[in-house]
Tab-separated table of C-alpha atoms and ligand atoms in Angstrom:
chain	number	residue	atom	x	y	z
A	11	MET	CA	-8.695	-77.660	44.605
A	12	ILE	CA	-8.977	-76.688	41.016
A	13	GLN	CA	-12.628	-75.760	41.425
A	14	GLU	CA	-11.682	-73.521	44.276
A	15	TRP	CA	-8.859	-71.785	42.324
A	16	ILE	CA	-11.305	-71.175	39.298
A	17	GLY	CA	-13.674	-69.292	41.783
A	18	GLU	CA	-10.786	-67.460	43.427
A	19	LEU	CA	-9.392	-66.321	39.968
A	20	VAL	CA	-12.912	-65.104	38.875
A	21	THR	CA	-13.340	-63.215	41.967
A	22	TYR	CA	-9.741	-61.625	41.460
A	23	GLY	CA	-11.032	-60.735	37.824
A	24	LEU	CA	-14.358	-59.211	39.340
A	25	GLN	CA	-12.462	-57.098	41.930
A	26	ASN	CA	-9.782	-55.842	39.552
A	27	GLY	CA	-12.259	-54.650	36.881
A	28	LEU	CA	-11.262	-57.491	34.421
A	29	VAL	CA	-14.460	-59.459	34.509
A	30	ASP	CA	-17.677	-57.676	34.326
A	31	PRO	CA	-20.323	-59.320	36.616
A	32	ALA	CA	-22.415	-59.968	33.690
A	33	ASP	CA	-19.437	-62.202	32.222
A	34	GLU	CA	-18.934	-64.109	35.561
A	35	ILE	CA	-20.587	-67.315	34.512
A	36	TYR	CA	-19.315	-67.108	30.984
A	37	VAL	CA	-15.606	-66.701	32.190
A	38	THR	CA	-16.076	-69.512	34.849
A	39	ASN	CA	-17.179	-71.838	32.063
A	40	GLN	CA	-14.118	-70.794	29.669
A	41	LEU	CA	-11.921	-71.654	32.491
A	42	LEU	CA	-13.611	-74.992	33.288
A	43	ALA	CA	-13.165	-75.925	29.670
A	44	LEU	CA	-9.363	-75.102	29.704
A	45	PHE	CA	-8.994	-77.733	32.465
A	46	GLY	CA	-11.430	-80.322	30.748
A	47	LEU	CA	-13.954	-79.971	33.437
A	48	THR	CA	-17.536	-80.477	32.868
A	49	GLU	CA	-18.857	-80.222	36.391
A	50	TYR	CA	-18.563	-77.262	38.885
A	51	THR	CA	-20.052	-76.357	42.291
A	52	VAL	CA	-20.534	-72.686	42.888
A	53	PRO	CA	-18.640	-71.725	45.924
A	54	ALA	CA	-20.906	-70.911	48.891
A	55	GLU	CA	-18.868	-67.684	49.838
A	56	ARG	CA	-16.369	-65.538	48.068
A	57	LYS	CA	-13.030	-65.446	49.651
A	58	LEU	CA	-10.597	-62.940	49.349
A	59	PRO	CA	-8.220	-63.930	46.481
A	60	ARG	CA	-4.553	-64.418	47.056
A	61	LYS	CA	-1.788	-62.724	44.905
A	62	ILE	CA	-2.335	-63.323	41.196
A	63	SER	CA	0.974	-65.180	40.829
A	64	HIS	CA	0.096	-67.565	43.683
A	65	ILE	CA	-3.212	-68.457	42.046
A	66	LEU	CA	-1.640	-68.973	38.695
A	67	GLU	CA	1.308	-71.048	39.937
A	68	ASP	CA	-1.405	-73.495	41.575
A	69	MET	CA	-3.468	-73.685	38.474
A	70	THR	CA	-0.438	-74.268	36.163
A	71	GLU	CA	0.884	-76.917	38.419
A	72	TYR	CA	-2.479	-78.648	38.488
A	73	GLY	CA	-2.540	-78.638	34.655
A	74	ARG	CA	0.871	-80.228	34.793
A	75	GLN	CA	-0.031	-83.006	36.976
A	76	MET	CA	-3.205	-83.753	35.051
A	77	GLY	CA	-1.150	-84.013	32.005
A	78	ILE	CA	-2.895	-81.018	30.252
A	79	TRP	CA	0.494	-79.351	29.485
A	80	GLN	CA	4.186	-79.152	30.223
A	81	THR	CA	5.850	-76.518	32.353
A	82	ASP	CA	9.358	-77.764	32.727
A	83	THR	CA	10.696	-74.249	32.028
A	84	ILE	CA	9.808	-70.804	32.863
A	85	THR	CA	9.262	-69.922	29.178
A	86	GLN	CA	6.605	-72.752	29.096
A	87	LYS	CA	5.118	-71.680	32.591
A	88	ASP	CA	4.595	-68.186	30.956
A	89	LEU	CA	2.999	-69.535	28.067
A	90	ILE	CA	0.569	-71.372	30.265
A	91	ASP	CA	-0.356	-68.761	32.779
A	92	THR	CA	-0.669	-66.044	30.008
A	93	LYS	CA	-3.308	-68.259	28.422
A	94	ILE	CA	-5.172	-68.560	31.621
A	95	MET	CA	-5.141	-64.697	32.078
A	96	GLY	CA	-6.326	-64.291	28.435
A	97	LEU	CA	-9.567	-65.644	29.391
A	98	LEU	CA	-10.064	-63.022	31.955
A	99	THR	CA	-8.915	-60.100	30.034
A	100	PRO	CA	-11.657	-58.103	28.143
A	101	PRO	CA	-11.409	-57.870	24.311
A	102	PRO	CA	-9.338	-54.672	22.776
A	103	SER	CA	-12.719	-53.000	21.884
A	104	VAL	CA	-13.690	-52.987	25.449
A	105	VAL	CA	-10.420	-51.817	26.751
A	106	ARG	CA	-10.063	-49.038	24.079
A	107	LYS	CA	-13.621	-47.621	24.866
A	108	GLN	CA	-12.935	-47.525	28.533
A	109	PHE	CA	-9.639	-45.659	27.862
A	110	TRP	CA	-11.184	-43.001	25.878
A	111	ARG	CA	-14.003	-42.773	28.208
A	112	LEU	CA	-11.788	-41.837	30.927
A	113	TYR	CA	-9.423	-39.769	28.561
A	114	SER	CA	-12.639	-37.325	28.117
A	115	ILE	CA	-12.393	-36.823	31.806
A	116	SER	CA	-8.537	-36.426	31.946
A	117	PRO	CA	-5.655	-37.874	30.225
A	118	GLU	CA	-4.443	-38.779	33.698
A	119	LYS	CA	-7.264	-40.968	34.482
A	120	ALA	CA	-6.993	-42.812	31.334
A	121	THR	CA	-3.404	-43.721	31.748
A	122	ASP	CA	-3.866	-44.443	35.626
A	123	ALA	CA	-6.574	-46.993	34.843
A	124	TYR	CA	-4.777	-48.449	31.755
A	125	TYR	CA	-1.503	-48.951	34.012
A	126	ARG	CA	-3.502	-50.692	36.775
A	127	PHE	CA	-5.248	-52.817	33.926
A	128	SER	CA	-1.821	-53.763	32.648
A	129	GLN	CA	-0.746	-55.032	36.028
A	130	ALA	CA	-3.978	-56.800	36.915
A	131	THR	CA	-3.946	-58.942	33.690
A	132	ASN	CA	-0.243	-60.028	34.864
A	133	TYR	CA	0.972	-58.571	31.587
A	134	ILE	CA	3.214	-56.531	33.831
A	135	ARG	CA	4.462	-59.317	36.239
A	136	LYS	CA	4.531	-57.417	39.341
A	137	ASP	CA	6.025	-60.268	41.425
A	138	ARG	CA	9.014	-60.150	38.990
A	139	ILE	CA	9.448	-56.517	38.973
A	140	GLU	CA	9.330	-56.352	42.721
A	141	LYS	CA	12.581	-58.275	42.746
A	142	ASP	CA	14.477	-55.641	40.740
A	143	GLU	CA	17.077	-53.951	42.879
A	144	LYS	CA	16.766	-50.077	42.694
A	145	TRP	CA	18.721	-47.291	44.043
A	146	VAL	CA	19.662	-43.720	43.827
A	147	VAL	CA	23.258	-42.258	43.722
A	148	ASP	CA	24.269	-38.832	44.215
A	149	THR	CA	26.570	-37.414	41.451
A	150	GLU	CA	27.694	-33.954	40.488
A	151	TYR	CA	24.708	-34.144	37.784
A	152	GLY	CA	22.331	-34.811	40.494
A	153	PRO	CA	20.691	-38.029	41.817
A	154	MET	CA	20.938	-40.725	39.187
A	155	ASP	CA	18.825	-43.931	39.405
A	156	ILE	CA	20.416	-47.327	39.136
A	157	THR	CA	18.320	-50.619	38.657
A	158	ILE	CA	19.479	-54.212	38.307
A	159	ASN	CA	16.886	-55.684	36.085
A	160	LEU	CA	15.977	-59.187	36.923
A	161	SER	CA	13.226	-59.866	34.629
A	162	LYS	CA	14.908	-59.344	31.115
A	163	PRO	CA	17.664	-60.933	29.550
A	164	GLU	CA	20.881	-58.965	28.556
A	165	LYS	CA	21.350	-58.335	24.919
A	166	ASP	CA	24.660	-58.217	23.031
A	167	PRO	CA	25.166	-54.824	21.098
A	168	GLU	CA	26.449	-57.051	18.197
A	169	GLU	CA	23.270	-59.187	18.318
A	170	ILE	CA	21.141	-55.828	18.399
A	171	ALA	CA	22.921	-54.491	15.259
A	172	ARG	CA	22.513	-57.956	13.494
A	173	ALA	CA	18.695	-58.200	14.244
A	174	GLY	CA	18.318	-54.525	13.007
A	175	ARG	CA	19.536	-55.512	9.548
A	176	MET	CA	17.349	-58.774	9.346
A	177	VAL	CA	14.260	-58.896	7.193
A	178	HIS	CA	11.648	-60.300	9.528
A	179	ALA	CA	9.137	-63.003	7.742
A	180	GLY	CA	7.679	-64.175	10.994
A	181	TYR	CA	4.226	-63.572	12.485
A	182	PRO	CA	4.123	-61.179	14.564
A	183	CYS	CA	7.168	-59.698	12.882
A	184	CYS	CA	8.709	-58.506	16.008
A	185	LEU	CA	8.010	-58.187	19.891
A	186	LEU	CA	6.698	-54.731	19.177
A	187	CYS	CA	4.351	-55.279	16.265
A	188	LYS	CA	0.439	-54.795	16.926
A	189	GLU	CA	-0.094	-58.185	15.962
A	190	ASN	CA	1.155	-59.413	19.554
A	191	GLU	CA	-2.289	-58.250	20.879
A	192	GLY	CA	-4.086	-61.729	21.990
A	193	TYR	CA	-1.158	-63.746	20.574
A	194	ALA	CA	-0.695	-67.139	21.949
A	195	GLY	CA	3.181	-67.227	21.593
A	196	GLN	CA	5.427	-70.161	21.430
A	197	ILE	CA	8.885	-71.046	22.924
A	198	ALA	CA	10.719	-68.327	20.910
A	199	HIS	CA	7.992	-65.581	21.547
A	200	PRO	CA	6.191	-64.716	24.589
A	201	ALA	CA	2.358	-65.241	24.742
A	202	ARG	CA	0.295	-62.071	24.905
A	203	GLN	CA	-3.179	-63.034	25.339
A	204	ASN	CA	-3.447	-60.631	28.194
A	205	HIS	CA	-2.081	-57.850	26.170
A	206	ARG	CA	-4.137	-54.847	25.062
A	207	ILE	CA	-2.868	-51.735	23.197
A	208	ILE	CA	-4.478	-48.381	22.671
A	209	PRO	CA	-4.611	-46.660	19.352
A	210	VAL	CA	-3.052	-43.030	19.434
A	211	ASN	CA	-3.074	-40.558	16.613
A	212	LEU	CA	0.370	-38.697	16.176
A	213	CYS	CA	0.565	-36.122	13.519
A	214	SER	CA	-2.290	-38.091	11.632
A	215	GLU	CA	-0.418	-41.294	11.684
A	216	THR	CA	-1.530	-44.339	13.904
A	217	TYR	CA	0.648	-45.489	16.740
A	218	TYR	CA	-0.214	-47.641	19.699
A	219	LEU	CA	0.193	-46.983	23.432
A	220	GLN	CA	1.314	-49.743	25.737
A	221	TYR	CA	3.367	-50.270	28.889
A	222	SER	CA	6.633	-52.192	28.792
A	223	PRO	CA	6.111	-55.472	30.607
A	224	TYR	CA	9.489	-54.906	32.224
A	225	VAL	CA	8.590	-51.371	33.850
A	226	TYR	CA	12.236	-50.137	34.270
A	227	TYR	CA	10.360	-46.957	35.911
A	228	ARG	CA	6.946	-45.726	36.936
A	229	GLU	CA	4.604	-46.164	33.951
A	230	HIS	CA	7.146	-47.020	31.448
A	231	CYS	CA	5.215	-46.891	28.206
A	232	ILE	CA	5.914	-47.797	24.630
A	233	ILE	CA	4.484	-45.992	21.610
A	234	LEU	CA	4.821	-48.228	18.529
A	235	ASN	CA	4.284	-47.559	14.853
A	236	ASP	CA	1.055	-49.197	13.426
A	237	ARG	CA	3.669	-50.601	10.820
A	238	HIS	CA	6.905	-52.758	11.106
A	239	VAL	CA	9.201	-50.119	9.774
A	240	PRO	CA	12.811	-49.356	11.043
A	241	MET	CA	13.619	-46.509	13.367
A	242	LYS	CA	14.327	-43.162	11.768
A	243	ILE	CA	14.994	-40.015	13.598
A	244	ASP	CA	13.818	-37.009	11.387
A	245	ARG	CA	11.667	-33.986	11.674
A	246	ALA	CA	8.322	-35.878	11.749
A	247	VAL	CA	9.710	-37.855	14.996
A	248	PHE	CA	10.152	-34.455	16.733
A	249	ALA	CA	6.640	-33.536	15.788
A	250	LYS	CA	5.149	-36.911	16.957
A	251	LEU	CA	7.014	-36.746	20.156
A	252	LEU	CA	5.471	-33.459	20.934
A	253	ASP	CA	2.083	-34.341	19.637
A	254	PHE	CA	2.298	-37.136	22.236
A	255	VAL	CA	3.247	-34.926	25.207
A	256	ARG	CA	0.434	-32.450	23.934
A	257	GLN	CA	-2.114	-35.406	24.278
A	258	PHE	CA	-0.440	-36.806	27.430
A	259	PRO	CA	0.975	-33.618	29.243
A	260	HIS	CA	1.846	-35.637	32.387
A	261	TYR	CA	4.294	-38.054	30.504
A	262	THR	CA	7.625	-37.741	28.865
A	263	ALA	CA	8.366	-39.246	25.460
A	264	GLY	CA	11.718	-39.958	23.745
A	265	SER	CA	13.093	-41.899	21.093
A	266	ASN	CA	16.167	-44.072	20.826
A	267	ALA	CA	18.538	-42.921	18.131
A	268	ASP	CA	18.339	-44.671	14.830
A	269	LEU	CA	21.771	-46.008	14.350
A	270	PRO	CA	23.663	-49.149	15.864
A	271	ILE	CA	25.701	-48.792	18.989
A	272	VAL	CA	24.029	-45.480	20.130
A	273	GLY	CA	20.527	-46.846	19.596
A	274	GLY	CA	18.186	-49.085	21.727
A	275	SER	CA	17.734	-52.753	21.514
A	276	ILE	CA	14.959	-52.709	18.643
A	277	LEU	CA	15.982	-50.772	15.632
A	278	SER	CA	13.894	-52.653	13.381
A	279	HIS	CA	10.490	-51.369	14.527
A	280	ASP	CA	9.792	-47.644	14.873
A	281	HIS	CA	8.832	-46.818	18.528
A	282	PHE	CA	9.120	-44.226	21.230
A	283	GLN	CA	9.316	-44.718	24.909
A	284	GLY	CA	7.888	-42.670	27.627
A	285	GLY	CA	6.312	-42.742	31.207
A	286	ARG	CA	5.700	-40.722	34.225
A	287	TYR	CA	8.991	-40.529	36.060
A	288	PRO	CA	11.085	-37.389	37.168
A	289	PHE	CA	14.374	-38.586	35.361
A	290	ALA	CA	17.425	-36.685	36.639
A	291	MET	CA	18.052	-35.315	33.011
A	292	ALA	CA	14.871	-33.452	33.465
A	293	LYS	CA	16.126	-31.718	36.502
A	294	ALA	CA	19.528	-30.832	34.958
A	295	ALA	CA	20.488	-27.258	34.970
A	296	TYR	CA	21.710	-25.253	32.077
A	297	GLU	CA	25.413	-24.763	31.738
A	298	PHE	CA	24.740	-21.854	29.429
A	299	THR	CA	21.962	-20.392	27.166
A	300	TRP	CA	21.758	-18.614	23.810
A	301	GLN	CA	19.626	-17.496	21.164
A	302	LEU	CA	19.168	-19.386	17.833
A	303	LYS	CA	18.872	-16.377	15.451
A	304	ALA	CA	16.408	-18.070	13.008
A	305	PHE	CA	14.038	-19.000	15.662
A	306	PRO	CA	13.480	-16.025	17.987
A	307	ASP	CA	10.768	-17.688	19.946
A	308	VAL	CA	12.834	-20.736	20.830
A	309	HIS	CA	14.959	-20.600	24.098
A	310	ALA	CA	18.003	-22.834	23.689
A	311	GLY	CA	20.752	-24.112	26.260
A	312	ILE	CA	23.380	-26.717	26.916
A	313	LEU	CA	22.703	-29.015	29.861
A	314	LYS	CA	25.037	-29.797	32.673
A	315	TRP	CA	24.818	-33.305	31.825
A	316	PRO	CA	27.744	-36.076	31.174
A	317	MET	CA	26.340	-36.275	27.537
A	318	SER	CA	26.111	-33.577	25.014
A	319	VAL	CA	22.522	-32.202	25.287
A	320	ILE	CA	20.843	-29.211	23.580
A	321	ARG	CA	17.623	-28.159	25.490
A	322	LEU	CA	15.035	-26.287	23.352
A	323	GLN	CA	11.764	-24.617	24.945
A	324	ALA	CA	9.042	-22.799	23.150
A	325	GLU	CA	5.191	-22.132	23.633
A	326	LYS	CA	4.552	-23.492	20.229
A	327	ALA	CA	5.465	-27.018	19.384
A	328	ASP	CA	5.873	-26.164	15.653
A	329	SER	CA	8.852	-23.724	16.613
A	330	LEU	CA	10.624	-26.435	18.210
A	331	VAL	CA	10.094	-28.952	15.494
A	332	GLN	CA	11.693	-26.360	13.046
A	333	ALA	CA	14.684	-25.535	15.412
A	334	ALA	CA	15.257	-29.180	16.085
A	335	ASP	CA	15.162	-30.190	12.576
A	336	ARG	CA	17.822	-27.470	11.823
A	337	ILE	CA	19.879	-28.856	14.471
A	338	LEU	CA	19.609	-32.496	13.250
A	339	THR	CA	20.293	-31.637	9.740
A	340	VAL	CA	23.386	-29.457	10.560
A	341	TRP	CA	24.630	-32.452	12.900
A	342	ARG	CA	24.062	-35.344	10.413
A	343	LYS	CA	26.551	-33.577	8.094
A	344	TYR	CA	28.858	-32.061	10.595
A	345	THR	CA	32.654	-33.021	10.866
A	346	ASP	CA	35.089	-31.836	13.307
A	347	GLN	CA	38.387	-33.723	12.971
A	348	ASN	CA	39.880	-31.975	16.095
A	349	ALA	CA	37.125	-33.354	18.311
A	350	PHE	CA	37.138	-36.866	16.511
A	351	ILE	CA	33.595	-36.117	15.127
A	352	PHE	CA	33.109	-37.715	11.634
A	353	SER	CA	29.668	-37.554	10.105
A	354	GLU	CA	30.722	-40.651	7.990
A	355	THR	CA	33.335	-42.661	6.981
A	356	GLU	CA	33.399	-44.897	3.814
A	357	GLY	CA	29.780	-43.879	3.118
A	358	VAL	CA	28.444	-44.975	6.513
A	359	GLN	CA	26.739	-42.446	8.578
A	360	HIS	CA	27.723	-41.814	12.303
A	361	ASN	CA	25.782	-38.651	13.500
A	362	THR	CA	22.486	-38.927	14.975
A	363	ILE	CA	20.216	-37.624	17.868
A	364	THR	CA	18.384	-39.242	20.736
A	365	PRO	CA	15.394	-36.651	21.339
A	366	ILE	CA	13.200	-36.470	24.482
A	367	ALA	CA	10.004	-34.368	24.718
A	368	ARG	CA	8.212	-33.221	27.700
A	369	ARG	CA	5.892	-30.262	28.976
A	370	ARG	CA	7.103	-27.625	31.322
A	371	GLY	CA	4.275	-25.825	32.434
A	372	GLN	CA	2.744	-24.264	29.444
A	373	LEU	CA	5.946	-24.622	27.552
A	374	TYR	CA	7.035	-27.535	25.202
A	375	GLU	CA	10.572	-28.899	25.651
A	376	LEU	CA	12.854	-30.872	23.612
A	377	ASP	CA	16.152	-32.257	24.607
A	378	LEU	CA	18.451	-33.286	21.797
A	379	VAL	CA	21.255	-35.525	22.722
A	380	LEU	CA	24.045	-35.529	20.233
A	381	ARG	CA	25.302	-39.099	19.239
A	382	ASN	CA	27.986	-40.474	17.082
A	383	ASN	CA	28.626	-44.309	16.707
A	384	ILE	CA	32.153	-44.379	15.082
A	385	THR	CA	34.422	-47.198	15.966
A	386	THR	CA	38.178	-47.481	15.691
A	387	GLU	CA	40.725	-50.316	16.262
A	388	ASP	CA	41.257	-48.960	19.774
A	389	PHE	CA	37.492	-48.810	20.405
A	390	PRO	CA	35.877	-51.547	18.251
A	391	MET	CA	32.543	-51.379	20.308
A	392	GLY	CA	32.358	-47.317	19.744
A	393	VAL	CA	34.398	-44.419	20.640
A	394	PHE	CA	31.402	-42.820	22.178
A	395	HIS	CA	30.358	-46.175	24.041
A	396	PRO	CA	31.282	-47.439	27.471
A	397	HIS	CA	34.992	-47.936	27.403
A	398	ALA	CA	36.521	-51.576	27.945
A	399	GLN	CA	37.397	-50.853	31.628
A	400	TYR	CA	33.658	-50.433	32.600
A	401	HIS	CA	32.238	-53.556	30.636
A	402	ALA	CA	32.279	-55.651	33.643
A	403	ILE	CA	29.509	-53.299	34.881
A	404	LYS	CA	27.955	-51.990	31.835
A	405	LYS	CA	28.860	-52.913	28.175
A	406	GLU	CA	25.324	-52.600	26.618
A	407	ASN	CA	24.350	-49.451	24.344
A	408	ILE	CA	23.672	-46.357	26.022
A	409	GLY	CA	20.004	-45.935	25.107
A	410	LEU	CA	17.323	-43.613	25.808
A	411	ILE	CA	16.613	-44.651	29.344
A	412	GLU	CA	20.304	-44.513	30.404
A	413	VAL	CA	20.710	-41.038	28.491
A	414	MET	CA	18.013	-39.759	30.813
A	415	GLY	CA	19.800	-40.823	33.832
A	416	LEU	CA	18.493	-44.279	34.640
A	417	ALA	CA	20.990	-47.238	34.630
A	418	VAL	CA	19.533	-50.333	33.594
A	419	LEU	CA	22.106	-52.945	34.656
A	420	PRO	CA	22.311	-56.739	33.819
A	421	ALA	CA	20.933	-59.428	36.286
A	422	ARG	CA	24.269	-61.091	36.800
A	423	LEU	CA	25.544	-58.174	38.628
A	424	GLN	CA	23.459	-59.006	41.648
A	425	LYS	CA	25.225	-62.289	42.322
A	426	GLU	CA	28.617	-61.009	41.292
A	427	MET	CA	28.265	-57.905	43.782
A	428	ALA	CA	26.926	-60.184	46.516
A	429	GLU	CA	30.136	-62.323	46.221
A	430	LEU	CA	32.365	-59.166	45.957
A	431	GLU	CA	30.978	-57.698	49.156
A	432	ARG	CA	31.475	-61.106	50.734
A	433	ARG	CA	35.217	-61.462	49.637
A	434	ILE	CA	36.105	-57.769	50.519
A	435	LEU	CA	34.627	-58.381	54.050
A	436	ALA	CA	36.641	-61.812	54.467
A	437	LYS	CA	39.679	-60.165	52.730
A	438	GLU	CA	39.722	-62.904	50.242
A	439	ASP	CA	41.440	-62.295	46.826
A	440	LEU	CA	38.908	-61.153	44.372
A	441	LYS	CA	40.816	-62.672	41.254
A	442	GLU	CA	40.140	-66.210	42.700
A	443	SER	CA	36.441	-66.237	42.010
A	444	GLU	CA	34.885	-66.267	38.541
A	445	LEU	CA	32.062	-64.052	39.808
A	446	THR	CA	34.587	-61.145	41.038
A	447	ALA	CA	37.803	-61.610	38.857
A	448	VAL	CA	36.364	-59.069	36.321
A	449	HIS	CA	35.611	-56.623	39.084
A	450	ALA	CA	39.158	-56.885	40.859
A	451	GLN	CA	40.923	-54.027	39.024
A	452	TRP	CA	37.811	-51.775	39.580
A	453	ALA	CA	37.418	-52.690	43.339
A	454	GLU	CA	41.115	-52.108	44.190
A	455	GLN	CA	40.703	-48.397	43.154
A	456	TRP	CA	38.061	-47.656	45.794
A	457	ILE	CA	38.437	-50.127	48.628
A	458	ALA	CA	41.092	-48.115	50.348
A	459	LYS	CA	39.193	-44.926	50.365
A	460	TYR	CA	36.379	-46.217	52.657
A	461	GLU	CA	36.036	-47.638	56.066
A	462	ILE	CA	34.488	-50.748	55.138
A	463	THR	CA	32.204	-52.778	57.556
A	464	GLU	CA	29.406	-55.310	57.111
A	465	GLU	CA	26.957	-52.459	57.560
A	466	THR	CA	28.626	-49.850	55.002
A	467	ILE	CA	29.673	-52.406	52.202
A	468	HIS	CA	26.414	-52.583	50.436
A	469	ALA	CA	25.915	-48.864	50.083
A	470	ILE	CA	29.505	-48.370	49.097
A	471	VAL	CA	29.342	-50.852	46.170
A	472	GLN	CA	26.081	-49.190	45.178
A	473	LYS	CA	27.680	-45.915	45.157
A	474	GLU	CA	30.772	-46.947	43.187
A	475	ILE	CA	28.518	-48.658	40.601
A	476	GLY	CA	26.794	-45.200	40.444
A	477	ASN	CA	30.246	-43.574	39.645
A	478	VAL	CA	30.815	-46.131	36.878
A	479	PHE	CA	27.467	-45.161	35.474
A	480	VAL	CA	28.497	-41.625	35.294
A	481	LYS	CA	31.636	-42.519	33.737
A	482	VAL	CA	29.872	-44.526	31.032
A	483	LEU	CA	27.649	-41.706	30.209
A	484	GLU	CA	30.776	-39.411	29.849
A	485	CYS	CA	32.036	-42.024	27.526
A	486	ALA	CA	28.948	-41.653	25.380
A	487	GLY	CA	29.251	-37.712	25.515
A	488	VAL	CA	30.529	-36.594	22.042
A	489	TYR	CA	31.969	-33.437	23.589
A	490	LYS	CA	33.803	-34.017	26.900
A	491	ARG	CA	33.200	-31.614	29.649
A	492	THR	CA	36.789	-30.151	29.330
A	493	PRO	CA	38.130	-26.742	27.953
A	494	GLU	CA	38.880	-28.467	24.639
A	495	GLY	CA	35.340	-30.279	24.752
A	496	ARG	CA	33.515	-27.030	25.408
A	497	ALA	CA	35.286	-25.151	22.619
A	498	ALA	CA	34.497	-28.008	20.263
A	499	PHE	CA	30.731	-27.797	21.299
A	500	HIS	CA	30.903	-24.231	20.704
A	501	ARG	CA	32.227	-24.630	17.156
A	502	PHE	CA	29.205	-26.856	16.420
A	503	LEU	CA	26.716	-24.425	17.883
A	504	GLU	CA	28.116	-21.576	15.689
A	505	LYS	CA	27.199	-23.752	12.548
A	506	LEU	CA	23.498	-23.679	13.686
B	625	ZN	ZN1	7.608	-55.027	14.487
């Protein structure tokens, strides 16, 4: 059978543009060598290949039975099937040439093909992504997206903060470093023989474009610094984000904030995230607009959004960079004790910004989300962080993706919600199960509100999870949407 599967895999490579017809015999021979085979019968006819995950499953299992490798865990299996796909994946030089050839026709053609390529190589594991549960919840801020992610492990905010302070000495330094391209991996670091990155020039600095292997949303891309340097929000970041959307006008690009608690999961390697997805935040309306006196060609407004967002628009990207830099500079040093905003305590900085850039027709647009990572005895994980009563659903940092209106929830929730639904229908005590005890108090708040049946329960739970997501975004908002909060927001705007 292995000969048949090798033929099937090469056919898959040919059909998906991974293998050039000129390389067919060469790639076949590489695969034979991987399995220690010296004989091969060329198949009489080409059969339609199965799904890539099925072909790879059979091949890795064959190798295990023949004693070529061990595949006791998913991590080991991933190392092996990536090694196999690496033999089908063209070298970076070929992939980059193809990307820029298409880019010269249109940026959209280039990213379309590169996205398809990243799935065809199994770098994006479509079979796993398809298992993610996704739904939309209507809220007062518009339709918010929720996804229960089943392909990436949950990270503890404390662990993220610790990793951010660590000096890396390994190779590759981290999961984002360019040295991952083609890397064989090991138990503690994923294999990337099938991974290819595209160099992009942002304000005369080298960055690389790649897709996230976990694709939380359509064409979820990562734009990483050439060097392993820490995240830092500054004027240059605003300019780089705008330079990216200038070159890829069909994409959004944003950056996580540069401080723990309010930042993303990797603070140690400067990177942005973008993609081609209409996030709820992009559709949010203005609550009010005003004019920044020093920047007459910049239109400014506050968004109707659970977090505190200033939206800037201008025809010239440079005007936006200057206005954004002014807001960041003032915000970094801004303290308003009445609103519990402290720019620093004991020399530790708290204020930062999560910026998001996009094009709106001919205009450049920049959303600046004001962030503060102060902690207190009452809120040891952060005052502007999901509060304890919501931790059973979401305790992780509110990063860039959540800020934009897409909740990425941990895999454990799927099991817990299934059991919660079963117990509610059976009228069993939620506190009796380990899976549902942490959700009991929350569920009791809404059970009585609904007519619950087998048909309606799943949608009700989904809706209530969406309501929690709105609450945790409101927790992360530095200015609450109350008369006092609005007045405090205006006090800040006056300083600009
Ligand atoms: Zn790195």
